[in-house]
Amino acid sequence: MQKSATDLIYSNPHSQVKDFTFDAQVAEVFPDMISRSVPGYNTIIDTIGRLSQSYVKDNSKVYDLGCSLGAATLAMRRAITADNCKIIGVDNSEAMVERCKIHIQAFKGQTPVEILRANIQDIKIENASMVVLNFTLQFIDKSERQALLDKIARGLNPGGLLVLSEKITQDDAVSRELLTDLHHDFKKANGYSELEVAQKRTALENVMRTDTLETHNERLTKAGFNHITPWFQCFNFFSLVAIK
Ligand SMILES: C[S@@+](CC[C@H](N)C(=O)[O-])C[C@H]1O[C@@H](n2cnc3c(N)ncnc32)[C@H](O)[C@@H]1O
Ligand SMILES: O=C(O)C(=O)C[C@]1(C(=O)O)C=C[C@@H](O)C=C1
C-alpha cells in the first residue's frame, strides 16, 4: 500500500458529526485510515494476493468489488500467474476511482486492470475465477446483500473463490462489548484519540451495518457456495473464503 496523508478527519470536535462517506477527504487519507482502523488489514491484502496465485485461472475474470484505491487489485496483479485474465475493480465513489486509476498506472503488471465507477449491484459478473469483497458488503443495504451474493455465485466458475472480509457483530452483548473495546484499544494504540474513535463511531452508525458470522454463513450457503471457511479473525474483524 502506498504512503498517504495522516487521517485527522475526526481529530477536532465536529459540532454535528455527519454520516461517513467515501468522499475526496476520505480518499486522500484512506491508506492511513484503513491500516490504523482495521486489525490485520495488511495481512488480509497479502493473503488475497496469495489466494489469487492459486485460484485465478487462465482466460477468466477477477472482480475487486468496492476496490477503493486498489490495494487488493494490486496485490492480485502482482501474484497472478494465469494467462489471458483481466482484473475489474469497481467502486461508486468518484474520488476513490480517480485516485485508484492513478495509483494502478503507477505500477507495472502483466494482467490488465480496468477500474469502473459503478454500483457493484448493477454490474454484470461473468466467467469469474475470483471475486473480492474486502470490507464492502457492510456498506450495502442489508435487504440487498443476498441478491448481490447470489449474483456473485452465479458469475463464478465452478471452483471459483470469493474472499469476504467484514466487520462483524455478536448477538451476545457481553461478547460484543468485549470485542468493541479491544478494537477501540487497537485504534488508540495506533494514535487515534478518544474523540476520534467516538466521532468516527457516530459517523459510521447509519451507514455501516454489520452482521453476525452466522448470518454471513447462512447467506453464502443460500447463494450456493459449497465450501465456506473463515481464515482470519482479529477482534470484530474477519475474513472468509467461499468456494463454488
Ligand atoms: C472500506 S472500503 C473497501 C476497502 C478496499 N476494498 C480495500 O481493500 O482497500 C469500502 C468501499 O466500497 C465502496 N462502496 C460502497 N458501496 C458501494 C457500492 N454499492 N458500489 C460500489 N462501491 C461501493 C466505497 O466507495 C469504498 O471505497
Ligand atoms: O474505523 C472503524 O471503526 C471501522 O469500522 C473501520 C472501517 C471498515 O471496517 O471498513 C470503516 C470505515 C473506513 O473505511 C475504514 C475502515
PDB file of C-alpha atoms and ligand atoms in Angstrom:
ATOM      1  CA  MET A   1       0.000   0.000   0.000  1.00  0.00           C
ATOM      2  CA  GLN A   2       1.272   3.465  -0.811  1.00  0.00           C
ATOM      3  CA  LYS A   3       2.156   6.087   1.805  1.00  0.00           C
ATOM      4  CA  SER A   4      -0.665   8.555   2.372  1.00  0.00           C
ATOM      5  CA  ALA A   5      -1.553  11.655   4.341  1.00  0.00           C
ATOM      6  CA  THR A   6      -2.381  11.110   8.021  1.00  0.00           C
ATOM      7  CA  ASP A   7      -6.073  10.704   8.843  1.00  0.00           C
ATOM      8  CA  LEU A   8      -7.029  13.710  11.001  1.00  0.00           C
ATOM      9  CA  ILE A   9     -10.681  13.866   9.858  1.00  0.00           C
ATOM     10  CA  TYR A  10     -12.178  13.383  13.341  1.00  0.00           C
ATOM     11  CA  SER A  11      -9.351  14.919  15.371  1.00  0.00           C
ATOM     12  CA  ASN A  12     -11.206  18.165  16.150  1.00  0.00           C
ATOM     13  CA  PRO A  13     -14.695  18.313  17.682  1.00  0.00           C
ATOM     14  CA  HIS A  14     -17.409  18.423  14.977  1.00  0.00           C
ATOM     15  CA  SER A  15     -20.476  20.428  16.090  1.00  0.00           C
ATOM     16  CA  GLN A  16     -22.547  17.792  14.281  1.00  0.00           C
ATOM     17  CA  VAL A  17     -20.968  14.521  13.127  1.00  0.00           C
ATOM     18  CA  LYS A  18     -22.169  13.842   9.571  1.00  0.00           C
ATOM     19  CA  ASP A  19     -22.724  10.380   8.128  1.00  0.00           C
ATOM     20  CA  PHE A  20     -19.489   8.820   6.853  1.00  0.00           C
ATOM     21  CA  THR A  21     -18.986   8.943   3.054  1.00  0.00           C
ATOM     22  CA  PHE A  22     -16.128   7.895   0.796  1.00  0.00           C
ATOM     23  CA  ASP A  23     -15.522  11.456  -0.410  1.00  0.00           C
ATOM     24  CA  ALA A  24     -12.325  13.253  -1.505  1.00  0.00           C
ATOM     25  CA  GLN A  25     -11.284  13.964   2.095  1.00  0.00           C
ATOM     26  CA  VAL A  26     -11.517  10.244   2.973  1.00  0.00           C
ATOM     27  CA  ALA A  27      -9.893   9.097  -0.298  1.00  0.00           C
ATOM     28  CA  GLU A  28      -6.881  11.327   0.418  1.00  0.00           C
ATOM     29  CA  VAL A  29      -6.125   9.674   3.767  1.00  0.00           C
ATOM     30  CA  PHE A  30      -7.629   6.240   3.098  1.00  0.00           C
ATOM     31  CA  PRO A  31      -4.498   4.021   3.247  1.00  0.00           C
ATOM     32  CA  ASP A  32      -3.582   5.558   6.621  1.00  0.00           C
ATOM     33  CA  MET A  33      -7.205   5.360   7.857  1.00  0.00           C
ATOM     34  CA  ILE A  34      -7.826   1.733   6.967  1.00  0.00           C
ATOM     35  CA  SER A  35      -4.475   0.389   8.155  1.00  0.00           C
ATOM     36  CA  ARG A  36      -4.871   2.145  11.539  1.00  0.00           C
ATOM     37  CA  SER A  37      -8.549   1.104  11.866  1.00  0.00           C
ATOM     38  CA  VAL A  38      -8.762  -2.488  10.639  1.00  0.00           C
ATOM     39  CA  PRO A  39      -6.699  -5.051  12.553  1.00  0.00           C
ATOM     40  CA  GLY A  40      -4.893  -7.344  10.131  1.00  0.00           C
ATOM     41  CA  TYR A  41      -5.613  -5.214   7.047  1.00  0.00           C
ATOM     42  CA  ASN A  42      -2.131  -5.739   5.559  1.00  0.00           C
ATOM     43  CA  THR A  43      -2.260  -9.476   6.264  1.00  0.00           C
ATOM     44  CA  ILE A  44      -5.643  -9.663   4.528  1.00  0.00           C
ATOM     45  CA  ILE A  45      -4.374  -7.790   1.458  1.00  0.00           C
ATOM     46  CA  ASP A  46      -1.280 -10.034   1.269  1.00  0.00           C
ATOM     47  CA  THR A  47      -3.429 -13.159   1.603  1.00  0.00           C
ATOM     48  CA  ILE A  48      -5.775 -12.007  -1.184  1.00  0.00           C
ATOM     49  CA  GLY A  49      -2.665 -11.816  -3.376  1.00  0.00           C
ATOM     50  CA  ARG A  50      -1.537 -15.271  -2.263  1.00  0.00           C
ATOM     51  CA  LEU A  51      -5.008 -16.769  -2.967  1.00  0.00           C
ATOM     52  CA  SER A  52      -5.122 -15.210  -6.443  1.00  0.00           C
ATOM     53  CA  GLN A  53      -1.956 -17.092  -7.350  1.00  0.00           C
ATOM     54  CA  SER A  54      -3.757 -20.428  -6.802  1.00  0.00           C
ATOM     55  CA  TYR A  55      -7.345 -19.629  -7.741  1.00  0.00           C
ATOM     56  CA  VAL A  56      -7.180 -17.297 -10.742  1.00  0.00           C
ATOM     57  CA  LYS A  57      -7.400 -19.454 -13.854  1.00  0.00           C
ATOM     58  CA  ASP A  58      -6.427 -18.854 -17.489  1.00  0.00           C
ATOM     59  CA  ASN A  59      -8.984 -16.961 -19.632  1.00  0.00           C
ATOM     60  CA  SER A  60     -11.096 -15.760 -16.669  1.00  0.00           C
ATOM     61  CA  LYS A  61     -12.073 -12.526 -14.919  1.00  0.00           C
ATOM     62  CA  VAL A  62     -11.284 -11.295 -11.415  1.00  0.00           C
ATOM     63  CA  TYR A  63     -13.501  -8.752  -9.634  1.00  0.00           C
ATOM     64  CA  ASP A  64     -12.479  -6.407  -6.809  1.00  0.00           C
ATOM     65  CA  LEU A  65     -15.835  -5.043  -5.592  1.00  0.00           C
ATOM     66  CA  GLY A  66     -15.558  -1.765  -3.638  1.00  0.00           C
ATOM     67  CA  CYS A  67     -11.923  -1.506  -4.681  1.00  0.00           C
ATOM     68  CA  SER A  68     -11.261   1.933  -3.080  1.00  0.00           C
ATOM     69  CA  LEU A  69      -7.654   2.768  -4.040  1.00  0.00           C
ATOM     70  CA  GLY A  70      -6.962  -0.681  -5.478  1.00  0.00           C
ATOM     71  CA  ALA A  71      -4.905  -2.319  -2.717  1.00  0.00           C
ATOM     72  CA  ALA A  72      -6.394  -5.795  -3.340  1.00  0.00           C
ATOM     73  CA  THR A  73      -6.287  -5.314  -7.138  1.00  0.00           C
ATOM     74  CA  LEU A  74      -2.562  -4.508  -6.971  1.00  0.00           C
ATOM     75  CA  ALA A  75      -1.841  -7.450  -4.645  1.00  0.00           C
ATOM     76  CA  MET A  76      -3.608  -9.778  -7.090  1.00  0.00           C
ATOM     77  CA  ARG A  77      -1.918  -8.292 -10.156  1.00  0.00           C
ATOM     78  CA  ARG A  78       1.467  -8.877  -8.532  1.00  0.00           C
ATOM     79  CA  ALA A  79       0.616 -12.527  -7.773  1.00  0.00           C
ATOM     80  CA  ILE A  80      -1.465 -13.807 -10.726  1.00  0.00           C
ATOM     81  CA  THR A  81       0.430 -16.181 -12.996  1.00  0.00           C
ATOM     82  CA  ALA A  82      -2.555 -17.312 -15.126  1.00  0.00           C
ATOM     83  CA  ASP A  83      -2.739 -16.153 -18.771  1.00  0.00           C
ATOM     84  CA  ASN A  84      -5.323 -14.026 -20.520  1.00  0.00           C
ATOM     85  CA  CYS A  85      -7.056 -12.765 -17.356  1.00  0.00           C
ATOM     86  CA  LYS A  86      -8.461  -9.374 -16.515  1.00  0.00           C
ATOM     87  CA  ILE A  87      -8.994  -7.682 -13.141  1.00  0.00           C
ATOM     88  CA  ILE A  88     -12.061  -5.443 -12.901  1.00  0.00           C
ATOM     89  CA  GLY A  89     -12.049  -3.053  -9.932  1.00  0.00           C
ATOM     90  CA  VAL A  90     -15.402  -1.394  -9.180  1.00  0.00           C
ATOM     91  CA  ASP A  91     -16.238   1.458  -6.828  1.00  0.00           C
ATOM     92  CA  ASN A  92     -19.089   4.010  -6.812  1.00  0.00           C
ATOM     93  CA  SER A  93     -17.046   6.805  -5.185  1.00  0.00           C
ATOM     94  CA  GLU A  94     -15.744   9.256  -7.790  1.00  0.00           C
ATOM     95  CA  ALA A  95     -12.891  10.362  -5.522  1.00  0.00           C
ATOM     96  CA  MET A  96     -11.758   6.773  -4.916  1.00  0.00           C
ATOM     97  CA  VAL A  97     -11.963   5.807  -8.600  1.00  0.00           C
ATOM     98  CA  GLU A  98      -9.950   8.869  -9.723  1.00  0.00           C
ATOM     99  CA  ARG A  99      -7.160   8.137  -7.250  1.00  0.00           C
ATOM    100  CA  CYS A 100      -7.331   4.414  -7.877  1.00  0.00           C
ATOM    101  CA  LYS A 101      -6.715   4.840 -11.625  1.00  0.00           C
ATOM    102  CA  ILE A 102      -3.629   6.989 -10.981  1.00  0.00           C
ATOM    103  CA  HIS A 103      -2.375   4.530  -8.389  1.00  0.00           C
ATOM    104  CA  ILE A 104      -2.779   1.486 -10.659  1.00  0.00           C
ATOM    105  CA  GLN A 105      -0.992   3.249 -13.526  1.00  0.00           C
ATOM    106  CA  ALA A 106       1.981   3.913 -11.264  1.00  0.00           C
ATOM    107  CA  PHE A 107       2.779   0.190 -11.117  1.00  0.00           C
ATOM    108  CA  LYS A 108       3.591  -2.183 -13.952  1.00  0.00           C
ATOM    109  CA  GLY A 109       1.944  -5.602 -14.275  1.00  0.00           C
ATOM    110  CA  GLN A 110       1.142  -8.356 -16.750  1.00  0.00           C
ATOM    111  CA  THR A 111      -2.581  -8.723 -16.072  1.00  0.00           C
ATOM    112  CA  PRO A 112      -4.743  -5.909 -17.497  1.00  0.00           C
ATOM    113  CA  VAL A 113      -6.790  -3.893 -14.987  1.00  0.00           C
ATOM    114  CA  GLU A 114      -9.991  -1.958 -15.650  1.00  0.00           C
ATOM    115  CA  ILE A 115     -11.330   0.404 -12.981  1.00  0.00           C
ATOM    116  CA  LEU A 116     -15.048   1.179 -13.262  1.00  0.00           C
ATOM    117  CA  ARG A 117     -17.123   3.757 -11.446  1.00  0.00           C
ATOM    118  CA  ALA A 118     -20.360   1.877 -10.816  1.00  0.00           C
ATOM    119  CA  ASN A 119     -22.635   0.461  -8.173  1.00  0.00           C
ATOM    120  CA  ILE A 120     -21.484  -3.141  -7.628  1.00  0.00           C
ATOM    121  CA  GLN A 121     -25.171  -4.099  -7.503  1.00  0.00           C
ATOM    122  CA  ASP A 122     -25.594  -3.003 -11.144  1.00  0.00           C
ATOM    123  CA  ILE A 123     -22.611  -4.635 -12.839  1.00  0.00           C
ATOM    124  CA  LYS A 124     -22.519  -7.945 -14.668  1.00  0.00           C
ATOM    125  CA  ILE A 125     -20.334 -10.659 -13.125  1.00  0.00           C
ATOM    126  CA  GLU A 126     -19.354 -13.413 -15.551  1.00  0.00           C
ATOM    127  CA  ASN A 127     -16.657 -16.006 -16.163  1.00  0.00           C
ATOM    128  CA  ALA A 128     -15.062 -15.157 -12.788  1.00  0.00           C
ATOM    129  CA  SER A 129     -12.417 -17.289 -11.111  1.00  0.00           C
ATOM    130  CA  MET A 130     -12.054 -14.954  -8.104  1.00  0.00           C
ATOM    131  CA  VAL A 131     -14.162 -12.190  -6.521  1.00  0.00           C
ATOM    132  CA  VAL A 132     -13.096  -9.943  -3.633  1.00  0.00           C
ATOM    133  CA  LEU A 133     -15.470  -8.125  -1.264  1.00  0.00           C
ATOM    134  CA  ASN A 134     -12.957  -6.617   1.149  1.00  0.00           C
ATOM    135  CA  PHE A 135     -14.922  -4.581   3.726  1.00  0.00           C
ATOM    136  CA  THR A 136     -17.568  -3.569   1.161  1.00  0.00           C
ATOM    137  CA  LEU A 137     -20.676  -5.711   1.845  1.00  0.00           C
ATOM    138  CA  GLN A 138     -21.135  -3.914   5.193  1.00  0.00           C
ATOM    139  CA  PHE A 139     -21.993  -0.720   3.268  1.00  0.00           C
ATOM    140  CA  ILE A 140     -24.737  -2.374   1.158  1.00  0.00           C
ATOM    141  CA  ASP A 141     -28.329  -2.235   2.380  1.00  0.00           C
ATOM    142  CA  LYS A 142     -28.968  -5.399   4.430  1.00  0.00           C
ATOM    143  CA  SER A 143     -32.035  -6.292   2.407  1.00  0.00           C
ATOM    144  CA  GLU A 144     -29.928  -6.288  -0.792  1.00  0.00           C
ATOM    145  CA  ARG A 145     -26.952  -8.383   0.405  1.00  0.00           C
ATOM    146  CA  GLN A 146     -28.390 -11.781  -0.518  1.00  0.00           C
ATOM    147  CA  ALA A 147     -29.113 -10.695  -4.108  1.00  0.00           C
ATOM    148  CA  LEU A 148     -25.528  -9.456  -4.500  1.00  0.00           C
ATOM    149  CA  LEU A 149     -24.054 -12.712  -3.173  1.00  0.00           C
ATOM    150  CA  ASP A 150     -26.424 -14.722  -5.428  1.00  0.00           C
ATOM    151  CA  LYS A 151     -25.164 -12.726  -8.422  1.00  0.00           C
ATOM    152  CA  ILE A 152     -21.522 -13.332  -7.413  1.00  0.00           C
ATOM    153  CA  ALA A 153     -22.122 -17.081  -7.002  1.00  0.00           C
ATOM    154  CA  ARG A 154     -23.793 -17.226 -10.424  1.00  0.00           C
ATOM    155  CA  GLY A 155     -20.898 -15.359 -12.045  1.00  0.00           C
ATOM    156  CA  LEU A 156     -18.170 -17.548 -10.538  1.00  0.00           C
ATOM    157  CA  ASN A 157     -16.991 -20.599 -12.484  1.00  0.00           C
ATOM    158  CA  PRO A 158     -17.053 -23.953 -10.618  1.00  0.00           C
ATOM    159  CA  GLY A 159     -14.151 -23.978  -8.151  1.00  0.00           C
ATOM    160  CA  GLY A 160     -14.086 -20.160  -8.174  1.00  0.00           C
ATOM    161  CA  LEU A 161     -13.287 -18.287  -4.963  1.00  0.00           C
ATOM    162  CA  LEU A 162     -14.926 -15.416  -3.091  1.00  0.00           C
ATOM    163  CA  VAL A 163     -12.970 -13.575  -0.370  1.00  0.00           C
ATOM    164  CA  LEU A 164     -15.377 -11.804   2.001  1.00  0.00           C
ATOM    165  CA  SER A 165     -13.912  -9.582   4.716  1.00  0.00           C
ATOM    166  CA  GLU A 166     -16.192  -7.711   7.117  1.00  0.00           C
ATOM    167  CA  LYS A 167     -16.511  -6.057  10.481  1.00  0.00           C
ATOM    168  CA  ILE A 168     -18.866  -8.365  12.398  1.00  0.00           C
ATOM    169  CA  THR A 169     -21.182  -8.108  15.364  1.00  0.00           C
ATOM    170  CA  GLN A 170     -22.247 -10.587  18.049  1.00  0.00           C
ATOM    171  CA  ASP A 171     -25.754 -11.367  19.334  1.00  0.00           C
ATOM    172  CA  ASP A 172     -24.356 -11.706  22.848  1.00  0.00           C
ATOM    173  CA  ALA A 173     -23.969  -8.216  24.338  1.00  0.00           C
ATOM    174  CA  VAL A 174     -21.058  -9.123  26.650  1.00  0.00           C
ATOM    175  CA  SER A 175     -19.005 -10.588  23.788  1.00  0.00           C
ATOM    176  CA  ARG A 176     -19.919  -7.665  21.538  1.00  0.00           C
ATOM    177  CA  GLU A 177     -18.755  -5.124  24.098  1.00  0.00           C
ATOM    178  CA  LEU A 178     -15.533  -7.019  24.769  1.00  0.00           C
ATOM    179  CA  LEU A 179     -14.566  -7.119  21.074  1.00  0.00           C
ATOM    180  CA  THR A 180     -15.604  -3.491  20.555  1.00  0.00           C
ATOM    181  CA  ASP A 181     -13.402  -2.426  23.487  1.00  0.00           C
ATOM    182  CA  LEU A 182     -10.451  -4.368  22.074  1.00  0.00           C
ATOM    183  CA  HIS A 183     -10.956  -2.748  18.675  1.00  0.00           C
ATOM    184  CA  HIS A 184     -11.103   0.719  20.212  1.00  0.00           C
ATOM    185  CA  ASP A 185      -7.910  -0.023  22.173  1.00  0.00           C
ATOM    186  CA  PHE A 186      -6.298  -1.085  18.875  1.00  0.00           C
ATOM    187  CA  LYS A 187      -7.270   2.257  17.307  1.00  0.00           C
ATOM    188  CA  LYS A 188      -5.929   4.192  20.299  1.00  0.00           C
ATOM    189  CA  ALA A 189      -2.666   2.228  20.171  1.00  0.00           C
ATOM    190  CA  ASN A 190      -2.464   3.395  16.534  1.00  0.00           C
ATOM    191  CA  GLY A 191      -2.667   7.046  17.598  1.00  0.00           C
ATOM    192  CA  TYR A 192      -6.403   7.808  17.430  1.00  0.00           C
ATOM    193  CA  SER A 193      -7.740   9.814  20.396  1.00  0.00           C
ATOM    194  CA  GLU A 194     -10.937   9.023  22.364  1.00  0.00           C
ATOM    195  CA  LEU A 195     -12.584  11.877  20.454  1.00  0.00           C
ATOM    196  CA  GLU A 196     -11.558  10.488  17.060  1.00  0.00           C
ATOM    197  CA  VAL A 197     -12.786   6.999  17.962  1.00  0.00           C
ATOM    198  CA  ALA A 198     -16.114   8.345  19.279  1.00  0.00           C
ATOM    199  CA  GLN A 199     -16.818  10.701  16.357  1.00  0.00           C
ATOM    200  CA  LYS A 200     -15.919   8.040  13.737  1.00  0.00           C
ATOM    201  CA  ARG A 201     -18.213   5.584  15.512  1.00  0.00           C
ATOM    202  CA  THR A 202     -21.096   8.062  15.305  1.00  0.00           C
ATOM    203  CA  ALA A 203     -20.331   8.811  11.632  1.00  0.00           C
ATOM    204  CA  LEU A 204     -20.450   5.096  10.737  1.00  0.00           C
ATOM    205  CA  GLU A 205     -23.575   4.303  12.777  1.00  0.00           C
ATOM    206  CA  ASN A 206     -26.120   4.861   9.985  1.00  0.00           C
ATOM    207  CA  VAL A 207     -24.002   3.763   7.037  1.00  0.00           C
ATOM    208  CA  MET A 208     -22.133   0.634   8.100  1.00  0.00           C
ATOM    209  CA  ARG A 209     -24.392  -2.147   9.358  1.00  0.00           C
ATOM    210  CA  THR A 210     -22.643  -5.285  10.499  1.00  0.00           C
ATOM    211  CA  ASP A 211     -23.914  -8.875  10.547  1.00  0.00           C
ATOM    212  CA  THR A 212     -23.047 -11.855  12.730  1.00  0.00           C
ATOM    213  CA  LEU A 213     -20.812 -14.660  11.437  1.00  0.00           C
ATOM    214  CA  GLU A 214     -23.898 -16.917  11.399  1.00  0.00           C
ATOM    215  CA  THR A 215     -25.759 -14.531   9.071  1.00  0.00           C
ATOM    216  CA  HIS A 216     -22.780 -14.424   6.674  1.00  0.00           C
ATOM    217  CA  ASN A 217     -22.612 -18.212   6.641  1.00  0.00           C
ATOM    218  CA  GLU A 218     -26.353 -18.577   6.028  1.00  0.00           C
ATOM    219  CA  ARG A 219     -26.309 -16.133   3.106  1.00  0.00           C
ATOM    220  CA  LEU A 220     -23.321 -17.787   1.438  1.00  0.00           C
ATOM    221  CA  THR A 221     -24.838 -21.245   1.819  1.00  0.00           C
ATOM    222  CA  LYS A 222     -28.102 -19.977   0.356  1.00  0.00           C
ATOM    223  CA  ALA A 223     -26.174 -18.412  -2.544  1.00  0.00           C
ATOM    224  CA  GLY A 224     -24.834 -21.876  -3.395  1.00  0.00           C
ATOM    225  CA  PHE A 225     -21.243 -21.836  -2.138  1.00  0.00           C
ATOM    226  CA  ASN A 226     -20.030 -25.365  -1.322  1.00  0.00           C
ATOM    227  CA  HIS A 227     -17.003 -24.720   0.915  1.00  0.00           C
ATOM    228  CA  ILE A 228     -17.055 -21.809   3.358  1.00  0.00           C
ATOM    229  CA  THR A 229     -14.371 -21.200   5.952  1.00  0.00           C
ATOM    230  CA  PRO A 230     -13.141 -18.215   7.929  1.00  0.00           C
ATOM    231  CA  TRP A 231      -9.359 -17.929   7.634  1.00  0.00           C
ATOM    232  CA  PHE A 232      -8.813 -14.767   9.718  1.00  0.00           C
ATOM    233  CA  GLN A 233     -10.322 -13.077  12.749  1.00  0.00           C
ATOM    234  CA  CYS A 234      -8.973 -10.346  14.983  1.00  0.00           C
ATOM    235  CA  PHE A 235     -11.429  -8.778  17.419  1.00  0.00           C
ATOM    236  CA  ASN A 236     -14.604  -7.910  15.464  1.00  0.00           C
ATOM    237  CA  PHE A 237     -12.990  -8.124  12.021  1.00  0.00           C
ATOM    238  CA  PHE A 238     -12.898 -11.298   9.988  1.00  0.00           C
ATOM    239  CA  SER A 239     -12.249 -12.652   6.543  1.00  0.00           C
ATOM    240  CA  LEU A 240     -13.540 -15.846   4.947  1.00  0.00           C
ATOM    241  CA  VAL A 241     -13.165 -17.758   1.726  1.00  0.00           C
ATOM    242  CA  ALA A 242     -16.131 -19.323  -0.042  1.00  0.00           C
ATOM    243  CA  ILE A 243     -15.626 -21.705  -2.954  1.00  0.00           C
ATOM    244  CA  LYS A 244     -18.329 -22.527  -5.503  1.00  0.00           C
TER     245      LYS A 244
HETATM  246  C1  LIG B   1     -13.911   0.045   3.313  1.00  0.00           C
HETATM  247  S1  LIG B   1     -13.810   0.433   1.654  1.00  0.00           S
HETATM  248  C2  LIG B   1     -13.100  -1.010   0.880  1.00  0.00           C
HETATM  249  C3  LIG B   1     -11.610  -1.152   1.019  1.00  0.00           C
HETATM  250  C4  LIG B   1     -10.943  -1.846  -0.142  1.00  0.00           C
HETATM  251  N1  LIG B   1     -11.687  -2.992  -0.618  1.00  0.00           N
HETATM  252  C5  LIG B   1      -9.538  -2.243   0.259  1.00  0.00           C
HETATM  253  O1  LIG B   1      -9.280  -3.445   0.377  1.00  0.00           O
HETATM  254  O2  LIG B   1      -8.704  -1.355   0.435  1.00  0.00           O
HETATM  255  C6  LIG B   1     -15.444   0.309   1.006  1.00  0.00           C
HETATM  256  C7  LIG B   1     -15.515   0.781  -0.450  1.00  0.00           C
HETATM  257  O3  LIG B   1     -16.729   0.319  -1.018  1.00  0.00           O
HETATM  258  C8  LIG B   1     -17.242   1.336  -1.849  1.00  0.00           C
HETATM  259  N2  LIG B   1     -18.688   1.077  -1.990  1.00  0.00           N
HETATM  260  C9  LIG B   1     -19.632   1.088  -1.024  1.00  0.00           C
HETATM  261  N3  LIG B   1     -20.836   0.769  -1.535  1.00  0.00           N
HETATM  262  C10 LIG B   1     -20.635   0.543  -2.874  1.00  0.00           C
HETATM  263  C11 LIG B   1     -21.492   0.191  -3.956  1.00  0.00           C
HETATM  264  N4  LIG B   1     -22.802  -0.015  -3.778  1.00  0.00           N
HETATM  265  N5  LIG B   1     -20.961   0.064  -5.195  1.00  0.00           N
HETATM  266  C12 LIG B   1     -19.631   0.265  -5.392  1.00  0.00           C
HETATM  267  N6  LIG B   1     -18.773   0.599  -4.407  1.00  0.00           N
HETATM  268  C13 LIG B   1     -19.268   0.742  -3.158  1.00  0.00           C
HETATM  269  C14 LIG B   1     -16.889   2.628  -1.159  1.00  0.00           C
HETATM  270  O4  LIG B   1     -16.906   3.736  -2.044  1.00  0.00           O
HETATM  271  C15 LIG B   1     -15.500   2.303  -0.606  1.00  0.00           C
HETATM  272  O5  LIG B   1     -14.487   2.727  -1.471  1.00  0.00           O
HETATM  273  O1  LIG B   2     -12.924   2.741  11.774  1.00  0.00           O
HETATM  274  C1  LIG B   2     -13.679   1.850  12.110  1.00  0.00           C
HETATM  275  O2  LIG B   2     -14.104   1.741  13.237  1.00  0.00           O
HETATM  276  C2  LIG B   2     -14.093   0.821  11.168  1.00  0.00           C
HETATM  277  O3  LIG B   2     -15.039   0.165  11.379  1.00  0.00           O
HETATM  278  C3  LIG B   2     -13.237   0.556  10.026  1.00  0.00           C
HETATM  279  C4  LIG B   2     -13.685   0.752   8.614  1.00  0.00           C
HETATM  280  C5  LIG B   2     -14.163  -0.559   7.955  1.00  0.00           C
HETATM  281  O4  LIG B   2     -14.381  -1.556   8.603  1.00  0.00           O
HETATM  282  O5  LIG B   2     -14.362  -0.532   6.731  1.00  0.00           O
HETATM  283  C6  LIG B   2     -14.732   1.719   8.391  1.00  0.00           C
HETATM  284  C7  LIG B   2     -14.607   2.728   7.524  1.00  0.00           C
HETATM  285  C8  LIG B   2     -13.341   3.055   6.846  1.00  0.00           C
HETATM  286  O6  LIG B   2     -13.487   2.913   5.512  1.00  0.00           O
HETATM  287  C9  LIG B   2     -12.264   2.170   7.179  1.00  0.00           C
HETATM  288  C10 LIG B   2     -12.420   1.121   7.986  1.00  0.00           C
END
